[in-house]
mmCIF file of C-alpha atoms in Angstrom:
data_model
loop_
_atom_site.group_PDB
_atom_site.id
_atom_site.type_symbol
_atom_site.label_atom_id
_atom_site.label_comp_id
_atom_site.label_asym_id
_atom_site.label_seq_id
_atom_site.Cartn_x
_atom_site.Cartn_y
_atom_site.Cartn_z
ATOM 1 C CA MET A 1 82.924 110.015 108.670
ATOM 2 C CA LYS A 2 84.426 108.588 105.516
ATOM 3 C CA THR A 3 84.087 104.217 105.618
ATOM 4 C CA ILE A 4 87.374 102.580 106.224
ATOM 5 C CA HIS A 5 87.816 100.000 103.771
ATOM 6 C CA ILE A 6 90.265 96.930 105.561
ATOM 7 C CA ASN A 7 90.484 95.494 101.991
ATOM 8 C CA LYS A 8 91.942 98.546 100.090
ATOM 9 C CA ILE A 9 94.034 99.983 102.561
ATOM 10 C CA ALA A 10 96.177 96.364 102.573
ATOM 11 C CA ALA A 11 96.439 96.462 98.605
ATOM 12 C CA ILE A 12 98.340 99.818 98.536
ATOM 13 C CA ILE A 13 100.081 98.566 102.169
ATOM 14 C CA GLU A 14 101.589 95.593 99.456
ATOM 15 C CA MET A 15 102.244 98.527 96.558
ATOM 16 C CA LYS A 16 104.103 100.646 98.958
ATOM 17 C CA THR A 17 106.023 98.283 100.412
ATOM 18 C CA ARG A 18 107.080 96.345 97.064
ATOM 19 C CA ALA A 19 108.330 100.308 96.188
ATOM 20 C CA PHE A 20 109.872 100.097 99.122
ATOM 21 C CA PHE A 21 112.195 97.782 98.789
ATOM 22 C CA ARG A 22 112.630 98.950 94.885
ATOM 23 C CA LYS A 23 113.773 102.630 96.026
ATOM 24 C CA ASN A 24 116.448 104.364 97.555
ATOM 25 C CA CYS A 25 114.260 103.708 100.871
ATOM 26 C CA ILE A 26 115.988 100.921 101.731
ATOM 27 C CA ILE A 27 119.466 103.111 102.022
ATOM 28 C CA MET A 28 118.107 105.070 104.807
ATOM 29 C CA PRO A 29 117.728 102.073 107.644
ATOM 30 C CA ILE A 30 121.300 100.671 106.071
ATOM 31 C CA PHE A 31 122.833 103.562 106.917
ATOM 32 C CA ALA A 32 121.200 103.985 110.223
ATOM 33 C CA ILE A 33 122.571 100.420 111.395
ATOM 34 C CA GLY A 34 125.712 101.038 109.598
ATOM 35 C CA PHE A 35 126.187 104.241 111.543
ATOM 36 C CA THR A 36 125.170 103.061 115.099
ATOM 37 C CA ILE A 37 127.976 100.072 114.549
ATOM 38 C CA MET A 38 130.411 102.869 113.717
ATOM 39 C CA LEU A 39 129.990 105.415 116.607
ATOM 40 C CA ARG A 40 129.929 101.913 119.149
ATOM 41 C CA PHE A 41 132.988 100.668 117.760
ATOM 42 C CA LEU A 42 134.447 104.970 117.764
ATOM 43 C CA TYR A 43 133.358 105.058 121.347
ATOM 44 C CA GLN A 44 134.053 101.741 122.864
ATOM 45 C CA TYR A 45 137.098 100.189 121.126
ATOM 46 C CA ILE A 46 138.684 103.918 120.702
ATOM 47 C CA ALA A 47 137.685 106.308 123.128
ATOM 48 C CA ASN A 48 137.051 104.171 126.010
ATOM 49 C CA ASP A 49 139.456 101.017 125.267
ATOM 50 C CA GLY A 50 137.058 98.376 124.773
ATOM 51 C CA ALA A 51 135.558 98.751 127.283
ATOM 52 C CA TYR A 52 131.987 98.844 127.913
ATOM 53 C CA ASN A 53 130.328 102.337 128.967
ATOM 54 C CA ALA A 54 126.404 102.581 129.074
ATOM 55 C CA VAL A 55 126.919 106.485 128.625
ATOM 56 C CA LEU A 56 128.838 106.190 125.030
ATOM 57 C CA ASN A 57 127.099 102.694 124.520
ATOM 58 C CA GLY A 58 123.892 104.867 124.530
ATOM 59 C CA GLU A 59 124.843 108.116 122.257
ATOM 60 C CA ALA A 60 125.608 105.830 119.599
ATOM 61 C CA LEU A 61 121.655 104.399 120.176
ATOM 62 C CA ALA A 62 120.481 108.120 120.472
ATOM 63 C CA MET A 63 121.663 109.065 117.629
ATOM 64 C CA GLY A 64 121.380 105.933 114.950
ATOM 65 C CA LEU A 65 117.735 106.864 116.598
ATOM 66 C CA VAL A 66 117.756 110.017 115.204
ATOM 67 C CA THR A 67 119.540 109.034 111.654
ATOM 68 C CA ASN A 68 116.856 106.615 111.351
ATOM 69 C CA ILE A 69 113.313 108.518 113.136
ATOM 70 C CA GLY A 70 114.358 111.323 110.981
ATOM 71 C CA GLY A 71 115.948 110.090 107.429
ATOM 72 C CA ASN A 72 114.276 107.667 107.305
ATOM 73 C CA GLY A 73 109.980 108.513 108.483
ATOM 74 C CA ILE A 74 110.621 111.832 106.287
ATOM 75 C CA TYR A 75 112.693 110.545 103.129
ATOM 76 C CA CYS A 76 110.767 107.497 102.249
ATOM 77 C CA CYS A 77 107.093 108.951 102.815
ATOM 78 C CA SER A 78 108.080 111.582 100.950
ATOM 79 C CA LEU A 79 109.601 109.428 97.878
ATOM 80 C CA LEU A 80 106.833 107.026 97.220
ATOM 81 C CA LEU A 81 104.006 110.011 97.115
ATOM 82 C CA ALA A 82 105.597 112.114 94.854
ATOM 83 C CA GLU A 83 106.343 108.746 92.724
ATOM 84 C CA GLU A 84 102.583 108.766 92.731
ATOM 85 C CA LYS A 85 102.440 112.168 91.593
ATOM 86 C CA GLU A 86 105.090 111.520 88.850
ATOM 87 C CA LYS A 87 103.855 108.666 87.657
ATOM 88 C CA LYS A 88 99.551 110.178 88.154
ATOM 89 C CA THR A 89 98.636 107.340 89.681
ATOM 90 C CA LEU A 90 98.252 109.617 92.433
ATOM 91 C CA ARG A 91 94.658 111.464 90.954
ATOM 92 C CA VAL A 92 93.959 107.912 89.593
ATOM 93 C CA LEU A 93 93.279 106.395 93.467
ATOM 94 C CA MET A 94 91.786 109.870 94.282
ATOM 95 C CA THR A 95 89.399 109.865 91.709
ATOM 96 C CA SER A 96 88.546 105.912 91.920
ATOM 97 C CA SER A 97 87.028 103.998 95.217
ATOM 98 C CA VAL A 98 90.102 104.413 97.244
ATOM 99 C CA ASN A 99 89.337 107.472 99.744
ATOM 100 C CA ALA A 100 91.977 110.188 101.317
ATOM 101 C CA LEU A 101 92.098 107.871 104.828
ATOM 102 C CA GLU A 102 93.145 104.976 103.542
ATOM 103 C CA PHE A 103 95.738 106.280 101.167
ATOM 104 C CA PHE A 104 97.192 108.316 103.463
ATOM 105 C CA ILE A 105 96.627 105.461 106.203
ATOM 106 C CA GLY A 106 98.226 101.985 103.891
ATOM 107 C CA SER A 107 101.410 104.622 102.527
ATOM 108 C CA ILE A 108 102.220 105.644 106.172
ATOM 109 C CA LEU A 109 102.074 102.215 107.447
ATOM 110 C CA PRO A 110 104.770 100.256 106.031
ATOM 111 C CA VAL A 111 107.758 103.063 106.578
ATOM 112 C CA PHE A 112 106.381 103.505 110.185
ATOM 113 C CA PHE A 113 106.655 99.533 110.285
ATOM 114 C CA PHE A 114 109.489 99.183 108.931
ATOM 115 C CA THR A 115 111.229 102.443 110.812
ATOM 116 C CA ALA A 116 110.306 100.919 113.873
ATOM 117 C CA VAL A 117 111.652 97.152 113.759
ATOM 118 C CA ILE A 118 115.319 99.746 112.818
ATOM 119 C CA ASN A 119 114.867 101.092 116.059
ATOM 120 C CA PHE A 120 113.983 97.999 118.337
ATOM 121 C CA ILE A 121 117.369 96.126 116.011
ATOM 122 C CA LEU A 122 119.098 99.328 116.651
ATOM 123 C CA VAL A 123 119.029 98.664 120.887
ATOM 124 C CA PRO A 124 121.120 95.435 120.513
ATOM 125 C CA ILE A 125 123.463 96.926 117.625
ATOM 126 C CA SER A 126 123.936 99.325 120.023
ATOM 127 C CA GLY A 127 125.666 97.751 122.774
ATOM 128 C CA MET A 128 122.265 99.058 125.037
ATOM 129 C CA THR A 129 121.077 96.695 127.633
ATOM 130 C CA LEU A 130 117.181 97.900 128.183
ATOM 131 C CA THR A 131 114.869 96.602 132.115
ATOM 132 C CA LEU A 132 111.106 96.622 131.690
ATOM 133 C CA THR A 133 110.338 99.768 132.372
ATOM 134 C CA GLN A 134 112.568 101.537 130.468
ATOM 135 C CA TRP A 135 111.560 99.517 127.253
ATOM 136 C CA ILE A 136 108.035 100.720 127.749
ATOM 137 C CA TRP A 137 108.967 103.985 127.768
ATOM 138 C CA PHE A 138 111.800 102.749 125.057
ATOM 139 C CA THR A 139 108.801 101.827 122.431
ATOM 140 C CA VAL A 140 106.004 104.507 123.798
ATOM 141 C CA MET A 141 108.646 107.822 122.635
ATOM 142 C CA THR A 142 110.035 106.518 119.205
ATOM 143 C CA ILE A 143 106.608 105.254 118.211
ATOM 144 C CA LEU A 144 105.723 108.247 118.348
ATOM 145 C CA GLY A 145 108.273 109.999 117.190
ATOM 146 C CA THR A 146 108.177 107.291 114.044
ATOM 147 C CA LEU A 147 104.198 108.168 113.546
ATOM 148 C CA THR A 148 105.364 112.224 113.718
ATOM 149 C CA SER A 149 107.983 111.749 111.499
ATOM 150 C CA CYS A 150 105.879 110.162 108.771
ATOM 151 C CA ILE A 151 103.200 112.733 108.741
ATOM 152 C CA LEU A 152 106.021 115.266 108.671
ATOM 153 C CA GLY A 153 107.330 113.012 105.296
ATOM 154 C CA MET A 154 103.649 113.246 103.937
ATOM 155 C CA LEU A 155 102.925 116.501 104.164
ATOM 156 C CA LEU A 156 106.386 117.606 102.508
ATOM 157 C CA GLY A 157 105.447 115.146 99.969
ATOM 158 C CA ILE A 158 102.477 116.283 98.427
ATOM 159 C CA PHE A 159 105.335 119.805 97.917
ATOM 160 C CA ALA A 160 107.603 118.126 96.181
ATOM 161 C CA LYS A 161 106.417 117.910 92.179
ATOM 162 C CA ASP A 162 108.535 114.744 91.270
ATOM 163 C CA GLN A 163 110.806 112.021 92.876
ATOM 164 C CA VAL A 164 114.235 114.394 91.921
ATOM 165 C CA SER A 165 112.446 117.262 93.926
ATOM 166 C CA THR A 166 112.169 114.853 96.960
ATOM 167 C CA SER A 167 115.111 115.532 98.462
ATOM 168 C CA THR A 168 116.118 118.966 97.675
ATOM 169 C CA ILE A 169 112.527 119.391 100.011
ATOM 170 C CA THR A 170 113.463 116.857 102.831
ATOM 171 C CA THR A 171 117.262 117.671 103.010
ATOM 172 C CA PRO A 172 116.929 120.479 105.292
ATOM 173 C CA PHE A 173 114.108 119.345 107.871
ATOM 174 C CA ILE A 174 116.114 116.056 108.054
ATOM 175 C CA LEU A 175 119.031 117.746 108.966
ATOM 176 C CA THR A 176 117.555 120.191 111.468
ATOM 177 C CA LEU A 177 116.564 116.705 112.885
ATOM 178 C CA MET A 178 118.809 115.250 112.989
ATOM 179 C CA LEU A 179 121.761 117.768 113.715
ATOM 180 C CA VAL A 180 120.065 119.458 116.390
ATOM 181 C CA PRO A 181 119.714 117.694 118.489
ATOM 182 C CA MET A 182 123.108 115.927 118.127
ATOM 183 C CA PHE A 183 124.787 119.222 118.318
ATOM 184 C CA SER A 184 123.065 119.999 121.308
ATOM 185 C CA THR A 185 125.210 119.002 124.099
ATOM 186 C CA ILE A 186 127.526 121.823 122.916
ATOM 187 C CA ILE A 187 126.385 124.568 121.194
ATOM 188 C CA GLU A 188 123.889 126.021 124.278
ATOM 189 C CA SER A 189 121.457 127.624 121.326
ATOM 190 C CA PHE A 190 120.334 123.938 119.536
ATOM 191 C CA LYS A 191 119.953 122.769 122.886
ATOM 192 C CA THR A 192 117.285 125.358 123.892
ATOM 193 C CA VAL A 193 116.104 123.800 119.816
ATOM 194 C CA SER A 194 115.867 120.284 120.579
ATOM 195 C CA HIS A 195 113.536 120.567 123.271
ATOM 196 C CA PHE A 196 111.526 121.477 120.899
ATOM 197 C CA ILE A 197 111.235 118.928 118.632
ATOM 198 C CA PHE A 198 110.399 115.187 118.295
ATOM 199 C CA THR A 199 114.111 114.816 117.468
ATOM 200 C CA GLY A 200 115.871 115.935 120.927
ATOM 201 C CA ALA A 201 112.903 114.059 123.261
ATOM 202 C CA ILE A 202 114.136 110.934 122.129
ATOM 203 C CA MET A 203 118.121 111.714 122.320
ATOM 204 C CA GLU A 204 117.006 112.990 126.181
ATOM 205 C CA MET A 205 115.201 109.693 127.241
ATOM 206 C CA ILE A 206 118.184 107.938 125.879
ATOM 207 C CA SER A 207 120.827 109.729 127.797
ATOM 208 C CA ASN A 208 118.324 110.038 130.427
ATOM 209 C CA ILE A 209 118.143 106.422 130.852
ATOM 210 C CA ALA A 210 122.388 105.432 129.782
ATOM 211 C CA SER A 211 122.648 107.963 132.908
ATOM 212 C CA HIS A 212 120.362 106.420 135.133
ATOM 213 C CA GLN A 213 118.097 109.363 135.660
ATOM 214 C CA THR A 214 114.430 109.224 136.537
ATOM 215 C CA PRO A 215 112.210 110.500 134.781
ATOM 216 C CA TYR A 216 113.520 108.972 131.969
ATOM 217 C CA VAL A 217 111.028 111.330 129.755
ATOM 218 C CA GLU A 218 110.071 114.681 130.799
ATOM 219 C CA LEU A 219 106.432 115.478 131.067
ATOM 220 C CA SER A 220 107.217 118.726 128.166
ATOM 221 C CA GLY A 221 108.623 116.354 126.009
ATOM 222 C CA MET A 222 106.347 114.019 125.552
ATOM 223 C CA ILE A 223 103.786 116.882 125.399
ATOM 224 C CA VAL A 224 105.712 118.195 122.518
ATOM 225 C CA MET A 225 105.582 114.335 120.188
ATOM 226 C CA VAL A 226 101.919 114.729 121.150
ATOM 227 C CA ILE A 227 101.449 117.968 119.730
ATOM 228 C CA GLU A 228 103.885 117.917 116.682
ATOM 229 C CA ILE A 229 102.016 115.030 115.388
ATOM 230 C CA ILE A 230 98.013 116.611 115.784
ATOM 231 C CA LEU A 231 100.156 119.698 113.973
ATOM 232 C CA ALA A 232 101.246 117.634 111.093
ATOM 233 C CA ILE A 233 98.766 115.682 111.186
ATOM 234 C CA LEU A 234 96.441 119.122 111.080
ATOM 235 C CA LEU A 235 98.717 120.611 107.702
ATOM 236 C CA PHE A 236 98.800 117.239 105.651
ATOM 237 C CA ILE A 237 94.648 117.524 106.134
ATOM 238 C CA PHE A 238 95.123 120.852 105.220
ATOM 239 C CA PHE A 239 96.830 120.864 101.602
ATOM 240 C CA TYR A 240 96.112 117.831 100.458
ATOM 241 C CA LYS A 241 92.520 119.179 100.167
ATOM 242 C CA LYS A 242 94.491 122.591 99.164
ATOM 243 C CA ASN A 243 95.988 121.148 95.881
ATOM 244 C CA GLY A 244 92.670 118.922 95.185
ATOM 245 C CA TYR A 245 93.612 115.923 95.948
ATOM 246 C CA GLU A 246 90.832 115.617 98.394
ATOM 247 C CA LYS A 247 87.928 114.316 96.060
ATOM 248 C CA ASP A 248 84.418 115.891 97.017
#
């Protein structure tokens, strides 16, 4: 078991945080906020004549969350890892005193933190009000979804040769995670697939909360998210070592 040094993780977090704000990453949470505001306006003032409707506001929140978690977590983690590879600093870190686990934790935490914060900000922006129990389920599910997204982003970042290729690699995954749950109420085949992806489980939770259907989260949804987290971690470890980033 490798020793984890907090000071080294903190240094990586500081480096990644600076990169997060100077890269295109900051555009993703801003887009998620703007998208949620736009949907709330469309649903409340155009579709419902300005009256409050929990179901419509929940729809705005669900789509905002899927956009934020599916886009921000995957794209930003991939982009920041690709930057390390492009600048040849990843190899330097891996052959220095920083081990793979320290790099992994330090790289994920900044994106995870900012994505999670935006998730909570989207609730009042969407116009939704949650009870204590609903807040607990919201917190658990969005944290699990954000973690999965970030790990998947790190995994895809391994295959990105440079920052330019990041968009090419991540776009199909981001679109799938966003569009399948969004159109699952219209297309029957999408509804089936949506049950097996973490963004679909989050959208279903928000829909149940908005319509006061219990349980808010199906056991199958929780199992799917946990399995996807474990699978993403295992795949990351495998391809990380296969590509020679892990030092002996």
